Short mmCIF file of C-alpha atoms in Angstrom, two decimals:
data_model
loop_
_atom_site.label_atom_id
_atom_site.label_comp_id
_atom_site.label_asym_id
_atom_site.label_seq_id
_atom_site.Cartn_x
_atom_site.Cartn_y
_atom_site.Cartn_z
CA UNK A 1 -4.18 -12.29 -7.67
CA UNK A 2 -4.89 -14.69 -4.83
CA UNK A 3 -1.52 -16.30 -5.52
CA UNK A 4 0.46 -13.29 -4.28
CA UNK A 5 1.87 -14.09 -0.83
CA UNK A 6 1.44 -11.51 1.91
CA UNK A 7 5.16 -11.69 2.70
CA UNK A 8 6.00 -10.55 -0.85
CA UNK A 9 3.64 -7.57 -0.56
CA UNK A 10 5.03 -6.73 2.89
CA UNK A 11 8.64 -6.81 1.70
CA UNK A 12 7.91 -4.74 -1.41
CA UNK A 13 6.04 -2.10 0.60
CA UNK A 14 8.80 -2.09 3.23
CA UNK A 15 11.45 -1.53 0.56
CA UNK A 16 9.35 1.20 -1.03
CA UNK A 17 8.99 2.81 2.39
CA UNK A 18 12.70 2.70 3.09
CA UNK A 19 13.78 4.02 -0.31
CA UNK A 20 10.90 6.37 -1.09
CA UNK A 21 12.62 9.46 0.26
CA UNK A 22 15.62 8.84 -1.97
CA UNK A 23 13.64 8.04 -5.12
CA UNK A 24 10.78 10.55 -4.88
CA UNK A 25 11.25 12.90 -1.92
CA UNK A 26 8.40 15.28 -2.81
CA UNK A 27 5.70 12.58 -2.83
CA UNK A 28 4.77 11.24 0.58
CA UNK A 29 2.82 8.05 -0.03
CA UNK A 30 1.23 6.25 2.89
CA UNK A 31 3.27 3.09 3.54
CA UNK A 32 1.78 -0.41 3.80
CA UNK A 33 -1.57 0.49 2.21
CA UNK A 34 -1.32 -2.33 -0.35
CA UNK A 35 -0.31 -4.73 2.38
CA UNK A 36 -3.26 -3.63 4.50
CA UNK A 37 -5.65 -4.12 1.57
CA UNK A 38 -4.59 -7.74 1.10
CA UNK A 39 -4.41 -8.25 4.84
CA UNK A 40 -8.03 -7.19 5.30
CA UNK A 41 -9.19 -9.53 2.54
CA UNK A 42 -7.30 -12.58 3.80
CA UNK A 43 -7.22 -12.35 7.60
CA UNK A 44 -9.63 -11.91 10.48
CA UNK A 45 -10.07 -8.63 12.34
CA UNK A 46 -7.99 -9.71 15.34
CA UNK A 47 -5.00 -10.88 13.32
CA UNK A 48 -5.29 -7.81 11.07
CA UNK A 49 -5.20 -5.54 14.12
CA UNK A 50 -2.08 -7.26 15.48
CA UNK A 51 -0.28 -7.07 12.15
CA UNK A 52 -1.36 -3.44 11.66
CA UNK A 53 0.00 -2.66 15.13
CA UNK A 54 3.32 -4.24 14.16
CA UNK A 55 3.48 -2.31 10.88
CA UNK A 56 2.60 0.91 12.68
CA UNK A 57 5.30 0.37 15.30
CA UNK A 58 7.78 -0.36 12.51
CA UNK A 59 6.83 2.95 10.88
CA UNK A 60 7.20 4.69 14.24
CA UNK A 61 10.73 3.32 14.51
CA UNK A 62 11.62 4.39 10.96
CA UNK A 63 10.10 7.89 11.10
CA UNK A 64 11.13 10.39 13.71
CA UNK A 65 9.02 13.32 12.58
CA UNK A 66 5.96 12.47 14.71
CA UNK A 67 5.46 11.14 18.21
CA UNK A 68 6.04 7.47 18.90
CA UNK A 69 2.86 5.46 18.59
CA UNK A 70 1.29 7.84 16.09
CA UNK A 71 1.52 5.48 13.12
CA UNK A 72 0.55 2.45 15.20
CA UNK A 73 -2.60 4.18 16.43
CA UNK A 74 -3.39 5.36 12.91
CA UNK A 75 -2.93 1.87 11.42
CA UNK A 76 -5.02 0.20 14.13
CA UNK A 77 -7.88 2.70 13.87
CA UNK A 78 -7.89 2.44 10.09
CA UNK A 79 -7.98 -1.34 10.36
CA UNK A 80 -10.79 -1.16 12.88
CA UNK A 81 -12.79 1.20 10.65
CA UNK A 82 -12.24 -0.45 7.28
CA UNK A 83 -11.89 -4.17 7.96
CA UNK A 84 -15.65 -4.70 7.73
CA UNK A 85 -15.67 -3.12 4.28
CA UNK A 86 -13.77 -6.08 2.83
CA UNK A 87 -17.06 -7.67 1.78
CA UNK A 88 -17.38 -5.01 -0.93
CA UNK A 89 -14.02 -5.82 -2.52
CA UNK A 90 -12.73 -8.93 -4.25
CA UNK A 91 -9.13 -10.07 -4.31
CA UNK A 92 -9.40 -11.47 -7.82
CA UNK A 93 -10.12 -8.07 -9.35
CA UNK A 94 -7.15 -5.75 -9.77
CA UNK A 95 -9.21 -2.57 -9.76
CA UNK A 96 -10.87 -3.69 -6.54
CA UNK A 97 -7.54 -3.94 -4.71
CA UNK A 98 -6.48 -0.55 -6.07
CA UNK A 99 -9.77 1.02 -4.91
CA UNK A 100 -9.41 -0.51 -1.46
CA UNK A 101 -5.83 0.76 -1.29
CA UNK A 102 -7.00 4.26 -2.21
CA UNK A 103 -9.70 4.08 0.46
CA UNK A 104 -7.20 2.94 3.08
CA UNK A 105 -4.80 5.70 2.05
CA UNK A 106 -7.50 8.37 2.21
CA UNK A 107 -8.72 7.26 5.63
CA UNK A 108 -5.18 7.02 7.00
CA UNK A 109 -4.48 10.52 5.68
CA UNK A 110 -7.63 11.92 7.28
CA UNK A 111 -6.86 10.24 10.61
CA UNK A 112 -3.25 11.42 10.39
CA UNK A 113 -4.42 14.99 9.83
CA UNK A 114 -6.88 14.77 12.76
CA UNK A 115 -4.18 13.39 15.07
CA UNK A 116 -1.72 16.03 13.91
CA UNK A 117 -4.25 18.81 14.58
CA UNK A 118 -4.99 17.36 18.01
CA UNK A 119 -1.32 17.33 19.02
CA UNK A 120 -0.13 20.58 17.39
CA UNK A 121 -1.20 24.13 18.12
CA UNK A 122 -1.52 25.25 14.50
CA UNK A 123 -3.70 23.42 12.04
CA UNK A 124 -4.65 24.97 8.71
CA UNK A 125 -7.10 23.47 6.25
CA UNK A 126 -7.03 24.73 2.68
CA UNK A 127 -8.44 23.60 -0.64
CA UNK A 128 -4.93 22.79 -1.82
CA UNK A 129 -4.39 20.51 1.19
CA UNK A 130 -7.76 18.83 0.65
CA UNK A 131 -7.07 18.25 -3.05
CA UNK A 132 -3.49 17.05 -2.71
CA UNK A 133 -3.55 15.10 0.55
CA UNK A 134 -7.07 13.73 0.57
CA UNK A 135 -7.64 13.12 -3.15
CA UNK A 136 -4.45 13.12 -5.22
CA UNK A 137 -2.15 11.14 -2.91
CA UNK A 138 -4.65 8.26 -2.39
CA UNK A 139 -4.88 8.01 -6.18
CA UNK A 140 -1.07 7.92 -6.33
CA UNK A 141 -1.07 5.18 -3.67
CA UNK A 142 -3.49 3.11 -5.73
CA UNK A 143 -1.35 3.66 -8.84
CA UNK A 144 1.80 2.70 -6.93
CA UNK A 145 0.14 -0.57 -5.91
CA UNK A 146 -0.45 -1.39 -9.53
CA UNK A 147 3.07 -0.42 -10.65
CA UNK A 148 5.13 -1.90 -7.82
CA UNK A 149 3.16 -4.98 -6.80
CA UNK A 150 0.73 -6.19 -9.44
CA UNK A 151 2.52 -5.30 -12.66
CA UNK A 152 5.63 -7.40 -11.85
CA UNK A 153 3.41 -10.34 -10.91
CA UNK A 154 1.32 -9.98 -14.07
CA UNK A 155 4.47 -9.78 -16.21
CA UNK A 156 5.95 -12.82 -14.48
CA UNK A 157 2.78 -14.88 -15.02
CA UNK A 158 2.56 -13.73 -18.63
CA UNK A 159 6.21 -14.58 -19.29
CA UNK A 160 5.71 -18.09 -17.89
CA UNK A 161 2.70 -18.66 -20.14
CA UNK A 162 4.45 -17.33 -23.24
CA UNK A 163 7.74 -19.17 -22.57
CA UNK A 164 9.95 -16.10 -22.90
CA UNK A 165 13.11 -18.17 -22.62
CA UNK A 166 12.25 -19.94 -25.86
CA UNK A 167 11.27 -16.69 -27.54
CA UNK A 168 14.34 -14.75 -26.44
CA UNK A 169 16.90 -17.51 -26.80
CA UNK A 170 17.87 -18.79 -30.21
CA UNK A 171 16.28 -22.06 -31.15
CA UNK A 172 18.87 -24.74 -32.01
CA UNK A 173 16.80 -25.99 -34.95
CA UNK A 174 16.91 -22.57 -36.65
CA UNK A 175 19.17 -22.53 -39.72
CA UNK A 176 20.32 -19.47 -41.65
#
């Protein structure tokens, strides 16, 4: 999985962010978690913080439901908290990237909830909120990473090894 460029992951997560409300409006996945997972594994803390700030500002420009700077602060604090944990994860293992993505999603959700409670007057915590937002949605984020980023790459690599063009197309030496 080290062959996946960061630009590809960024563009896929950006497209998923832009079209997620049209495709699945009830599920609110945390954007750029897969990109952050690969970013932490490949870059230093300083460059990861700058890129996380840029991604957060991009999310602030796209979303108008929260105050400006909210997503940038959330992305930078998550990067600051979790960048050191990259030593426990390996880029070559698919389940490792999915686990790191789930961890990033859970920490971003917790920080988002803390920031929201700090800026709003009402803040209710229930078991349903804890289960859905802090447990189920990070699992969905990790699953989305597998489906939208790694599965197409795995299928592409597999198709190149198996020579799908020769298998799908009719061989000229084949006689009826």
